Amino acid sequence: MNMDDKNNFFDVAAVGELLIDFTPAGHDSNGDQLFARKPGGAPANVLAAAGKLGGKTAFIGKVGNDMFGRFLRQTLDGLKIDTSGLVTDPAVPTTLAFVQLDENGDRSFRFYRNPGADIMLQKSEIPQNIIDRCRIFHFGSVSLTSEPSRSATIAAVKAAKECGCIISYDPNYRPPLWNNIHEAKEQMLAGLKLADIVKVSEEEMLLLTGETDLQRGSLKLGNSGASLVLVSLGAKGAFFRKNGLTGRIPTYDVKTIDTNGAGDAFLGAVLFCLRKCSLEEIRALSNPELTKLLSFANAAGALATSKNGAIPSMPTLEEIENCRKNIPLLI
């Protein structure tokens, strides 16, 4: 299928969770913790990042028929993310997550999702017309934690693969959402086998491969079939593998206050840069091209940590270019 023959296409479409992140917002006069309502969900964050840079995007998922679901739909509409694939569940509420930040801005999560609307997405609710019109199709592992969203996600990814879409995957591991680590690893590895581009953290690489060494761990991930393997390393930057070509690219020295959404900003920037590439062109990327790509994506990820929230923190193209010109690297 030739994507360029389409009059109306999406650069990136994604399936998965869309939820509310309640993030710390100081204390009231009595000293009690306050939380701010922020839109979130990793696949939606990736679309927000790519869309903020100028990509055309579409989201497939489910929210509740409540104030939070309406807020999330309005948020995506405001970002010009196509929401024709966003379903409203009449009975199950929108999923909520409370985020705690430590002194370094690193986050931990507590989910209210038993069930939550995001895991109620059915295979029959996957819009083929969006899949038919996208270049890159992205998914994560949070929608693989439960049925029916697990089957719906896999069906959507397989349909996208059959259409010739490039498949992007982030096996973002959230321990509280899984019954046990063995189920998590099994399902996350099943998703990995469908991916052309995969992005993991160091912790996720260790979980999926048993390796802490970037060379060995990324090789095992690539052996599952991905053409491009990316490992986000926080303040240490990012590592890439494309077949035998590997490298680590440093990130930028920004003041970090909230790491929530940083990996999604990084991946959204990568997908934005690759939105017009075929899989063959991605496989042919040179070392200088990959270095430039990850430098751009590292700037996006770094800038996302300098603001609160996930979707609200995604940087513009101008902000990324300014970062690359004026902010020193962390060496």
mmCIF file of C-alpha atoms in Angstrom:
data_model
loop_
_atom_site.group_PDB
_atom_site.id
_atom_site.type_symbol
_atom_site.label_atom_id
_atom_site.label_comp_id
_atom_site.label_asym_id
_atom_site.label_seq_id
_atom_site.Cartn_x
_atom_site.Cartn_y
_atom_site.Cartn_z
ATOM 1 C CA MET A 1 0.000 0.000 0.000
ATOM 2 C CA ASN A 2 1.393 3.396 -0.997
ATOM 3 C CA MET A 3 0.679 5.877 1.796
ATOM 4 C CA ASP A 4 1.416 8.808 -0.490
ATOM 5 C CA ASP A 5 -1.618 7.899 -2.607
ATOM 6 C CA LYS A 6 -3.889 8.768 0.292
ATOM 7 C CA ASN A 7 -5.514 12.162 0.298
ATOM 8 C CA ASN A 8 -6.207 12.059 4.012
ATOM 9 C CA PHE A 9 -3.705 10.191 6.195
ATOM 10 C CA PHE A 10 -2.396 10.282 9.764
ATOM 11 C CA ASP A 11 1.320 10.435 10.497
ATOM 12 C CA VAL A 12 0.817 8.545 13.767
ATOM 13 C CA ALA A 13 -2.223 6.756 15.179
ATOM 14 C CA ALA A 14 -2.249 5.056 18.568
ATOM 15 C CA VAL A 15 -4.395 2.675 20.580
ATOM 16 C CA GLY A 16 -4.413 2.439 24.358
ATOM 17 C CA GLU A 17 -5.105 4.210 27.600
ATOM 18 C CA LEU A 18 -6.295 7.769 28.075
ATOM 19 C CA LEU A 19 -6.645 8.704 31.724
ATOM 20 C CA ILE A 20 -6.344 11.367 34.384
ATOM 21 C CA ASP A 21 -3.032 11.880 36.170
ATOM 22 C CA PHE A 22 -3.506 13.610 39.510
ATOM 23 C CA THR A 23 -0.110 15.178 40.126
ATOM 24 C CA PRO A 24 1.177 16.902 43.296
ATOM 25 C CA ALA A 25 0.326 20.616 43.352
ATOM 26 C CA GLY A 26 1.584 21.880 46.687
ATOM 27 C CA HIS A 27 -0.342 22.106 49.939
ATOM 28 C CA ASP A 28 -3.331 24.034 51.205
ATOM 29 C CA SER A 29 -3.373 26.329 54.245
ATOM 30 C CA ASN A 30 -3.791 23.315 56.521
ATOM 31 C CA GLY A 31 -0.735 21.612 55.058
ATOM 32 C CA ASP A 32 -2.745 18.970 53.206
ATOM 33 C CA GLN A 33 -1.442 17.698 49.855
ATOM 34 C CA LEU A 34 -3.140 19.155 46.776
ATOM 35 C CA PHE A 35 -3.348 17.365 43.423
ATOM 36 C CA ALA A 36 -3.829 18.863 39.959
ATOM 37 C CA ARG A 37 -5.923 17.141 37.285
ATOM 38 C CA LYS A 38 -3.705 16.459 34.259
ATOM 39 C CA PRO A 39 -4.505 14.537 31.042
ATOM 40 C CA GLY A 40 -2.328 11.466 30.543
ATOM 41 C CA GLY A 41 -1.903 7.928 29.269
ATOM 42 C CA ALA A 42 1.287 6.954 27.429
ATOM 43 C CA PRO A 43 -0.133 6.453 23.888
ATOM 44 C CA ALA A 44 -2.006 9.758 24.109
ATOM 45 C CA ASN A 45 1.155 11.434 25.422
ATOM 46 C CA VAL A 46 3.106 10.175 22.397
ATOM 47 C CA LEU A 47 0.465 11.584 20.049
ATOM 48 C CA ALA A 48 0.473 14.905 21.909
ATOM 49 C CA ALA A 49 4.255 15.105 21.511
ATOM 50 C CA ALA A 50 4.176 14.304 17.783
ATOM 51 C CA GLY A 51 1.194 16.597 17.223
ATOM 52 C CA LYS A 52 2.808 19.512 19.060
ATOM 53 C CA LEU A 53 5.663 19.278 16.552
ATOM 54 C CA GLY A 54 3.309 19.363 13.560
ATOM 55 C CA GLY A 55 2.346 15.723 13.012
ATOM 56 C CA LYS A 56 -1.196 14.677 12.157
ATOM 57 C CA THR A 57 -2.426 12.167 14.725
ATOM 58 C CA ALA A 58 -5.397 10.006 15.750
ATOM 59 C CA PHE A 59 -6.282 8.237 18.996
ATOM 60 C CA ILE A 60 -8.200 4.994 19.565
ATOM 61 C CA GLY A 61 -9.377 4.218 23.092
ATOM 62 C CA LYS A 62 -12.160 4.539 25.659
ATOM 63 C CA VAL A 63 -13.099 6.923 28.461
ATOM 64 C CA GLY A 64 -16.041 7.055 30.850
ATOM 65 C CA ASN A 65 -19.226 9.063 30.518
ATOM 66 C CA ASP A 66 -18.139 11.459 33.252
ATOM 67 C CA MET A 67 -16.477 14.821 33.810
ATOM 68 C CA PHE A 68 -13.036 13.289 33.387
ATOM 69 C CA GLY A 69 -13.881 11.584 30.095
ATOM 70 C CA ARG A 70 -15.327 14.792 28.709
ATOM 71 C CA PHE A 71 -12.249 16.713 29.829
ATOM 72 C CA LEU A 72 -9.946 14.211 28.124
ATOM 73 C CA ARG A 73 -11.886 14.336 24.859
ATOM 74 C CA GLN A 74 -11.792 18.131 24.928
ATOM 75 C CA THR A 75 -8.059 18.022 25.606
ATOM 76 C CA LEU A 76 -7.339 15.822 22.577
ATOM 77 C CA ASP A 77 -9.654 17.911 20.403
ATOM 78 C CA GLY A 78 -7.797 21.024 21.543
ATOM 79 C CA LEU A 79 -4.510 19.420 20.477
ATOM 80 C CA LYS A 80 -6.039 18.569 17.066
ATOM 81 C CA ILE A 81 -5.712 14.825 17.768
ATOM 82 C CA ASP A 82 -8.455 13.032 15.847
ATOM 83 C CA THR A 83 -10.935 11.592 18.376
ATOM 84 C CA SER A 84 -13.292 9.763 16.015
ATOM 85 C CA GLY A 85 -11.852 6.530 17.479
ATOM 86 C CA LEU A 86 -12.382 7.597 21.105
ATOM 87 C CA VAL A 87 -15.327 5.652 22.544
ATOM 88 C CA THR A 88 -17.354 6.654 25.620
ATOM 89 C CA ASP A 89 -18.327 3.832 27.975
ATOM 90 C CA PRO A 90 -21.832 4.408 29.395
ATOM 91 C CA ALA A 91 -21.205 2.609 32.688
ATOM 92 C CA VAL A 92 -17.491 2.289 33.562
ATOM 93 C CA PRO A 93 -15.711 5.432 34.823
ATOM 94 C CA THR A 94 -12.613 7.030 33.369
ATOM 95 C CA THR A 95 -9.381 5.576 34.731
ATOM 96 C CA LEU A 96 -7.546 7.684 37.325
ATOM 97 C CA ALA A 97 -3.912 7.620 38.406
ATOM 98 C CA PHE A 98 -2.338 9.436 41.329
ATOM 99 C CA VAL A 99 1.294 10.353 40.742
ATOM 100 C CA GLN A 100 3.851 10.821 43.503
ATOM 101 C CA LEU A 101 7.164 12.564 42.840
ATOM 102 C CA ASP A 102 10.359 12.129 44.836
ATOM 103 C CA GLU A 103 12.983 14.823 45.430
ATOM 104 C CA ASN A 104 14.475 14.163 41.963
ATOM 105 C CA GLY A 105 11.154 14.471 40.154
ATOM 106 C CA ASP A 106 10.967 10.692 39.566
ATOM 107 C CA ARG A 107 7.424 9.335 39.703
ATOM 108 C CA SER A 108 5.449 6.428 41.062
ATOM 109 C CA PHE A 109 1.795 5.600 40.348
ATOM 110 C CA ARG A 110 -1.334 4.441 42.125
ATOM 111 C CA PHE A 111 -4.179 3.499 39.753
ATOM 112 C CA TYR A 112 -7.958 3.494 40.245
ATOM 113 C CA ARG A 113 -8.914 1.047 37.505
ATOM 114 C CA ASN A 114 -10.897 -1.948 38.735
ATOM 115 C CA PRO A 115 -12.180 -1.667 36.140
ATOM 116 C CA GLY A 116 -11.515 1.568 34.292
ATOM 117 C CA ALA A 117 -12.981 2.611 30.978
ATOM 118 C CA ASP A 118 -9.669 2.243 29.121
ATOM 119 C CA ILE A 119 -9.604 -1.551 29.570
ATOM 120 C CA MET A 120 -13.190 -1.919 28.299
ATOM 121 C CA LEU A 121 -12.279 -1.231 24.653
ATOM 122 C CA GLN A 122 -13.674 -3.996 22.430
ATOM 123 C CA LYS A 123 -12.278 -5.401 19.179
ATOM 124 C CA SER A 124 -15.518 -4.364 17.477
ATOM 125 C CA GLU A 125 -14.807 -0.741 18.469
ATOM 126 C CA ILE A 126 -11.491 -0.518 16.612
ATOM 127 C CA PRO A 127 -12.043 1.838 13.629
ATOM 128 C CA GLN A 128 -10.478 0.289 10.543
ATOM 129 C CA ASN A 129 -10.772 3.580 8.684
ATOM 130 C CA ILE A 130 -8.157 5.131 10.993
ATOM 131 C CA ILE A 131 -5.804 2.164 10.658
ATOM 132 C CA ASP A 132 -6.185 2.279 6.888
ATOM 133 C CA ARG A 133 -5.025 5.892 6.865
ATOM 134 C CA CYS A 134 -1.969 5.947 9.118
ATOM 135 C CA ARG A 135 1.751 5.696 8.421
ATOM 136 C CA ILE A 136 2.905 4.724 11.940
ATOM 137 C CA PHE A 137 0.736 2.800 14.398
ATOM 138 C CA HIS A 138 1.744 2.984 18.066
ATOM 139 C CA PHE A 139 0.767 0.964 21.118
ATOM 140 C CA GLY A 140 1.971 0.207 24.637
ATOM 141 C CA SER A 141 1.623 -2.566 27.182
ATOM 142 C CA VAL A 142 -0.826 -0.927 29.609
ATOM 143 C CA SER A 143 -3.728 -1.856 27.334
ATOM 144 C CA LEU A 144 -2.433 -5.471 27.390
ATOM 145 C CA THR A 145 -2.972 -5.843 31.142
ATOM 146 C CA SER A 146 -6.642 -6.910 30.969
ATOM 147 C CA GLU A 147 -9.419 -8.044 28.684
ATOM 148 C CA PRO A 148 -11.135 -6.929 26.546
ATOM 149 C CA SER A 149 -8.570 -4.198 25.753
ATOM 150 C CA ARG A 150 -5.781 -6.788 25.396
ATOM 151 C CA SER A 151 -7.503 -8.545 22.495
ATOM 152 C CA ALA A 152 -8.619 -5.223 21.012
ATOM 153 C CA THR A 153 -5.067 -3.859 21.078
ATOM 154 C CA ILE A 154 -3.507 -6.930 19.480
ATOM 155 C CA ALA A 155 -6.235 -7.000 16.818
ATOM 156 C CA ALA A 156 -5.615 -3.331 16.017
ATOM 157 C CA VAL A 157 -1.841 -3.816 15.768
ATOM 158 C CA LYS A 158 -2.179 -6.856 13.529
ATOM 159 C CA ALA A 159 -4.626 -4.974 11.287
ATOM 160 C CA ALA A 160 -2.178 -2.079 11.052
ATOM 161 C CA LYS A 161 0.671 -4.446 10.208
ATOM 162 C CA GLU A 162 -1.435 -6.005 7.446
ATOM 163 C CA CYS A 163 -2.063 -2.509 6.054
ATOM 164 C CA GLY A 164 1.669 -1.856 5.810
ATOM 165 C CA CYS A 165 1.906 0.537 8.759
ATOM 166 C CA ILE A 166 5.160 0.838 10.690
ATOM 167 C CA ILE A 167 4.504 -0.494 14.196
ATOM 168 C CA SER A 168 5.859 1.414 17.202
ATOM 169 C CA TYR A 169 5.798 -0.142 20.672
ATOM 170 C CA ASP A 170 6.571 1.041 24.178
ATOM 171 C CA PRO A 171 6.305 -1.815 26.719
ATOM 172 C CA ASN A 172 5.918 0.645 29.572
ATOM 173 C CA TYR A 173 5.837 -1.416 32.750
ATOM 174 C CA ARG A 174 3.434 -0.388 35.520
ATOM 175 C CA PRO A 175 3.668 -3.149 38.188
ATOM 176 C CA PRO A 176 0.380 -2.304 40.013
ATOM 177 C CA LEU A 177 -1.612 -3.004 36.831
ATOM 178 C CA TRP A 178 -0.464 -6.617 36.412
ATOM 179 C CA ASN A 179 -1.480 -9.715 38.348
ATOM 180 C CA ASN A 180 2.173 -10.735 38.569
ATOM 181 C CA ILE A 181 5.522 -10.135 36.909
ATOM 182 C CA HIS A 182 5.367 -13.388 34.924
ATOM 183 C CA GLU A 183 2.117 -12.386 33.201
ATOM 184 C CA ALA A 184 3.547 -8.930 32.558
ATOM 185 C CA LYS A 185 6.669 -10.296 30.897
ATOM 186 C CA GLU A 186 4.702 -12.788 28.792
ATOM 187 C CA GLN A 187 2.304 -10.172 27.433
ATOM 188 C CA MET A 188 4.973 -7.510 26.944
ATOM 189 C CA LEU A 189 7.121 -9.951 24.956
ATOM 190 C CA ALA A 190 4.111 -10.886 22.822
ATOM 191 C CA GLY A 191 3.737 -7.218 21.912
ATOM 192 C CA LEU A 192 7.447 -6.956 21.165
ATOM 193 C CA LYS A 193 7.169 -9.557 18.394
ATOM 194 C CA LEU A 194 4.867 -7.225 16.442
ATOM 195 C CA ALA A 195 7.073 -4.123 16.637
ATOM 196 C CA ASP A 196 9.267 -2.403 14.051
ATOM 197 C CA ILE A 197 10.327 0.359 16.465
ATOM 198 C CA VAL A 198 10.603 -0.345 20.187
ATOM 199 C CA LYS A 199 11.399 2.053 23.024
ATOM 200 C CA VAL A 200 12.209 0.781 26.526
ATOM 201 C CA SER A 201 13.663 2.120 29.739
ATOM 202 C CA GLU A 202 16.681 0.410 31.329
ATOM 203 C CA GLU A 203 14.346 -1.257 33.852
ATOM 204 C CA GLU A 204 12.108 -2.581 31.078
ATOM 205 C CA MET A 205 15.115 -3.862 29.136
ATOM 206 C CA LEU A 206 16.212 -5.781 32.230
ATOM 207 C CA LEU A 207 12.719 -7.204 32.737
ATOM 208 C CA LEU A 208 12.365 -8.368 29.128
ATOM 209 C CA THR A 209 15.907 -9.587 28.482
ATOM 210 C CA GLY A 210 17.523 -10.235 31.862
ATOM 211 C CA GLU A 211 20.359 -7.929 30.780
ATOM 212 C CA THR A 212 21.665 -4.689 32.264
ATOM 213 C CA ASP A 213 24.312 -4.286 29.542
ATOM 214 C CA LEU A 214 22.956 -2.026 26.788
ATOM 215 C CA GLN A 215 24.702 -3.877 23.988
ATOM 216 C CA ARG A 216 23.476 -7.310 25.018
ATOM 217 C CA GLY A 217 20.012 -6.177 26.101
ATOM 218 C CA SER A 218 19.319 -4.195 22.938
ATOM 219 C CA LEU A 219 20.554 -7.109 20.804
ATOM 220 C CA LYS A 220 18.062 -9.453 22.479
ATOM 221 C CA LEU A 221 15.264 -6.935 21.901
ATOM 222 C CA GLY A 222 16.259 -6.536 18.266
ATOM 223 C CA ASN A 223 16.310 -10.300 17.797
ATOM 224 C CA SER A 224 12.545 -10.266 18.365
ATOM 225 C CA GLY A 225 12.172 -8.447 15.062
ATOM 226 C CA ALA A 226 12.379 -4.697 15.708
ATOM 227 C CA SER A 227 14.363 -2.737 13.131
ATOM 228 C CA LEU A 228 15.116 0.122 15.555
ATOM 229 C CA VAL A 229 15.622 -0.361 19.299
ATOM 230 C CA LEU A 230 15.762 2.677 21.590
ATOM 231 C CA VAL A 231 16.622 2.647 25.290
ATOM 232 C CA SER A 232 15.838 5.812 27.251
ATOM 233 C CA LEU A 233 18.404 6.417 29.990
ATOM 234 C CA GLY A 234 17.088 9.484 31.848
ATOM 235 C CA ALA A 235 19.908 11.899 32.635
ATOM 236 C CA LYS A 236 22.328 9.609 30.735
ATOM 237 C CA GLY A 237 20.538 10.269 27.426
ATOM 238 C CA ALA A 238 19.469 7.471 25.110
ATOM 239 C CA PHE A 239 20.929 4.410 23.411
ATOM 240 C CA PHE A 240 20.074 3.122 19.944
ATOM 241 C CA ARG A 241 20.519 -0.122 18.057
ATOM 242 C CA LYS A 242 19.861 -0.632 14.363
ATOM 243 C CA ASN A 243 21.166 -4.068 13.479
ATOM 244 C CA GLY A 244 24.885 -3.878 14.308
ATOM 245 C CA LEU A 245 24.937 -0.086 14.573
ATOM 246 C CA THR A 246 24.768 1.187 18.172
ATOM 247 C CA GLY A 247 25.450 4.354 20.110
ATOM 248 C CA ARG A 248 24.626 6.426 23.167
ATOM 249 C CA ILE A 249 23.591 10.055 22.716
ATOM 250 C CA PRO A 250 23.756 12.467 25.691
ATOM 251 C CA THR A 251 20.799 14.578 26.756
ATOM 252 C CA TYR A 252 20.505 18.227 27.808
ATOM 253 C CA ASP A 253 21.134 19.799 31.195
ATOM 254 C CA VAL A 254 17.706 21.151 32.119
ATOM 255 C CA LYS A 255 16.188 21.651 35.564
ATOM 256 C CA THR A 256 14.020 18.572 36.108
ATOM 257 C CA ILE A 257 10.849 18.928 38.187
ATOM 258 C CA ASP A 258 8.605 16.129 36.835
ATOM 259 C CA THR A 259 9.714 13.143 34.745
ATOM 260 C CA ASN A 260 6.136 12.031 33.961
ATOM 261 C CA GLY A 261 5.765 11.851 30.169
ATOM 262 C CA ALA A 262 9.457 12.365 29.363
ATOM 263 C CA GLY A 263 9.826 9.000 27.617
ATOM 264 C CA ASP A 264 6.635 9.675 25.663
ATOM 265 C CA ALA A 265 7.943 13.085 24.571
ATOM 266 C CA PHE A 266 11.149 11.374 23.438
ATOM 267 C CA LEU A 267 9.290 8.701 21.453
ATOM 268 C CA GLY A 268 6.774 11.159 20.019
ATOM 269 C CA ALA A 269 9.675 13.239 18.700
ATOM 270 C CA VAL A 270 11.271 10.125 17.162
ATOM 271 C CA LEU A 271 8.039 9.158 15.405
ATOM 272 C CA PHE A 272 7.541 12.716 14.188
ATOM 273 C CA CYS A 273 10.998 12.674 12.593
ATOM 274 C CA LEU A 274 10.346 9.264 10.999
ATOM 275 C CA ARG A 275 6.769 9.982 9.880
ATOM 276 C CA LYS A 276 7.632 10.132 6.181
ATOM 277 C CA CYS A 277 10.095 7.236 6.181
ATOM 278 C CA SER A 278 9.383 3.752 4.932
ATOM 279 C CA LEU A 279 10.568 0.791 6.993
ATOM 280 C CA GLU A 280 13.305 0.229 4.427
ATOM 281 C CA GLU A 281 14.485 3.824 4.889
ATOM 282 C CA ILE A 282 14.517 3.406 8.678
ATOM 283 C CA ARG A 283 16.604 0.263 8.293
ATOM 284 C CA ALA A 284 19.044 2.246 6.140
ATOM 285 C CA LEU A 285 19.583 5.132 8.585
ATOM 286 C CA SER A 286 23.255 6.006 9.066
ATOM 287 C CA ASN A 287 25.085 6.692 12.310
ATOM 288 C CA PRO A 288 25.013 10.505 11.776
ATOM 289 C CA GLU A 289 21.296 10.351 10.957
ATOM 290 C CA LEU A 290 20.541 8.331 14.078
ATOM 291 C CA THR A 291 22.680 10.648 16.194
ATOM 292 C CA LYS A 292 20.760 13.671 14.888
ATOM 293 C CA LEU A 293 17.439 11.892 15.457
ATOM 294 C CA LEU A 294 18.213 11.006 19.078
ATOM 295 C CA SER A 295 19.670 14.428 19.831
ATOM 296 C CA PHE A 296 16.358 15.950 18.740
ATOM 297 C CA ALA A 297 14.343 13.389 20.729
ATOM 298 C CA ASN A 298 16.544 13.817 23.822
ATOM 299 C CA ALA A 299 15.847 17.551 23.754
ATOM 300 C CA ALA A 300 12.108 16.827 23.631
ATOM 301 C CA GLY A 301 12.354 14.404 26.548
ATOM 302 C CA ALA A 302 14.525 16.746 28.608
ATOM 303 C CA LEU A 303 12.219 19.715 28.093
ATOM 304 C CA ALA A 304 9.211 17.630 29.123
ATOM 305 C CA THR A 305 10.833 17.108 32.537
ATOM 306 C CA SER A 306 11.109 20.869 33.091
ATOM 307 C CA LYS A 307 7.311 21.266 33.399
ATOM 308 C CA ASN A 308 4.582 19.571 35.422
ATOM 309 C CA GLY A 309 2.264 16.972 33.915
ATOM 310 C CA ALA A 310 2.601 14.765 30.839
ATOM 311 C CA ILE A 311 0.534 16.110 27.921
ATOM 312 C CA PRO A 312 0.836 19.753 29.099
ATOM 313 C CA SER A 313 4.638 19.498 29.159
ATOM 314 C CA MET A 314 5.199 18.488 25.525
ATOM 315 C CA PRO A 315 7.569 20.963 23.819
ATOM 316 C CA THR A 316 7.202 22.826 20.537
ATOM 317 C CA LEU A 317 9.607 22.584 17.613
ATOM 318 C CA GLU A 318 10.923 26.049 18.456
ATOM 319 C CA GLU A 319 11.576 25.057 22.073
ATOM 320 C CA ILE A 320 13.482 21.951 20.977
ATOM 321 C CA GLU A 321 15.654 23.869 18.543
ATOM 322 C CA ASN A 322 16.348 26.521 21.183
ATOM 323 C CA CYS A 323 17.333 23.775 23.645
ATOM 324 C CA ARG A 324 19.741 22.211 21.174
ATOM 325 C CA LYS A 325 21.385 25.557 20.469
ATOM 326 C CA ASN A 326 21.569 27.043 23.938
ATOM 327 C CA ILE A 327 21.435 24.348 26.628
ATOM 328 C CA PRO A 328 24.608 22.345 27.353
ATOM 329 C CA LEU A 329 24.758 18.574 27.153
ATOM 330 C CA LEU A 330 24.984 16.350 30.212
ATOM 331 C CA ILE A 331 28.255 14.494 29.632
#
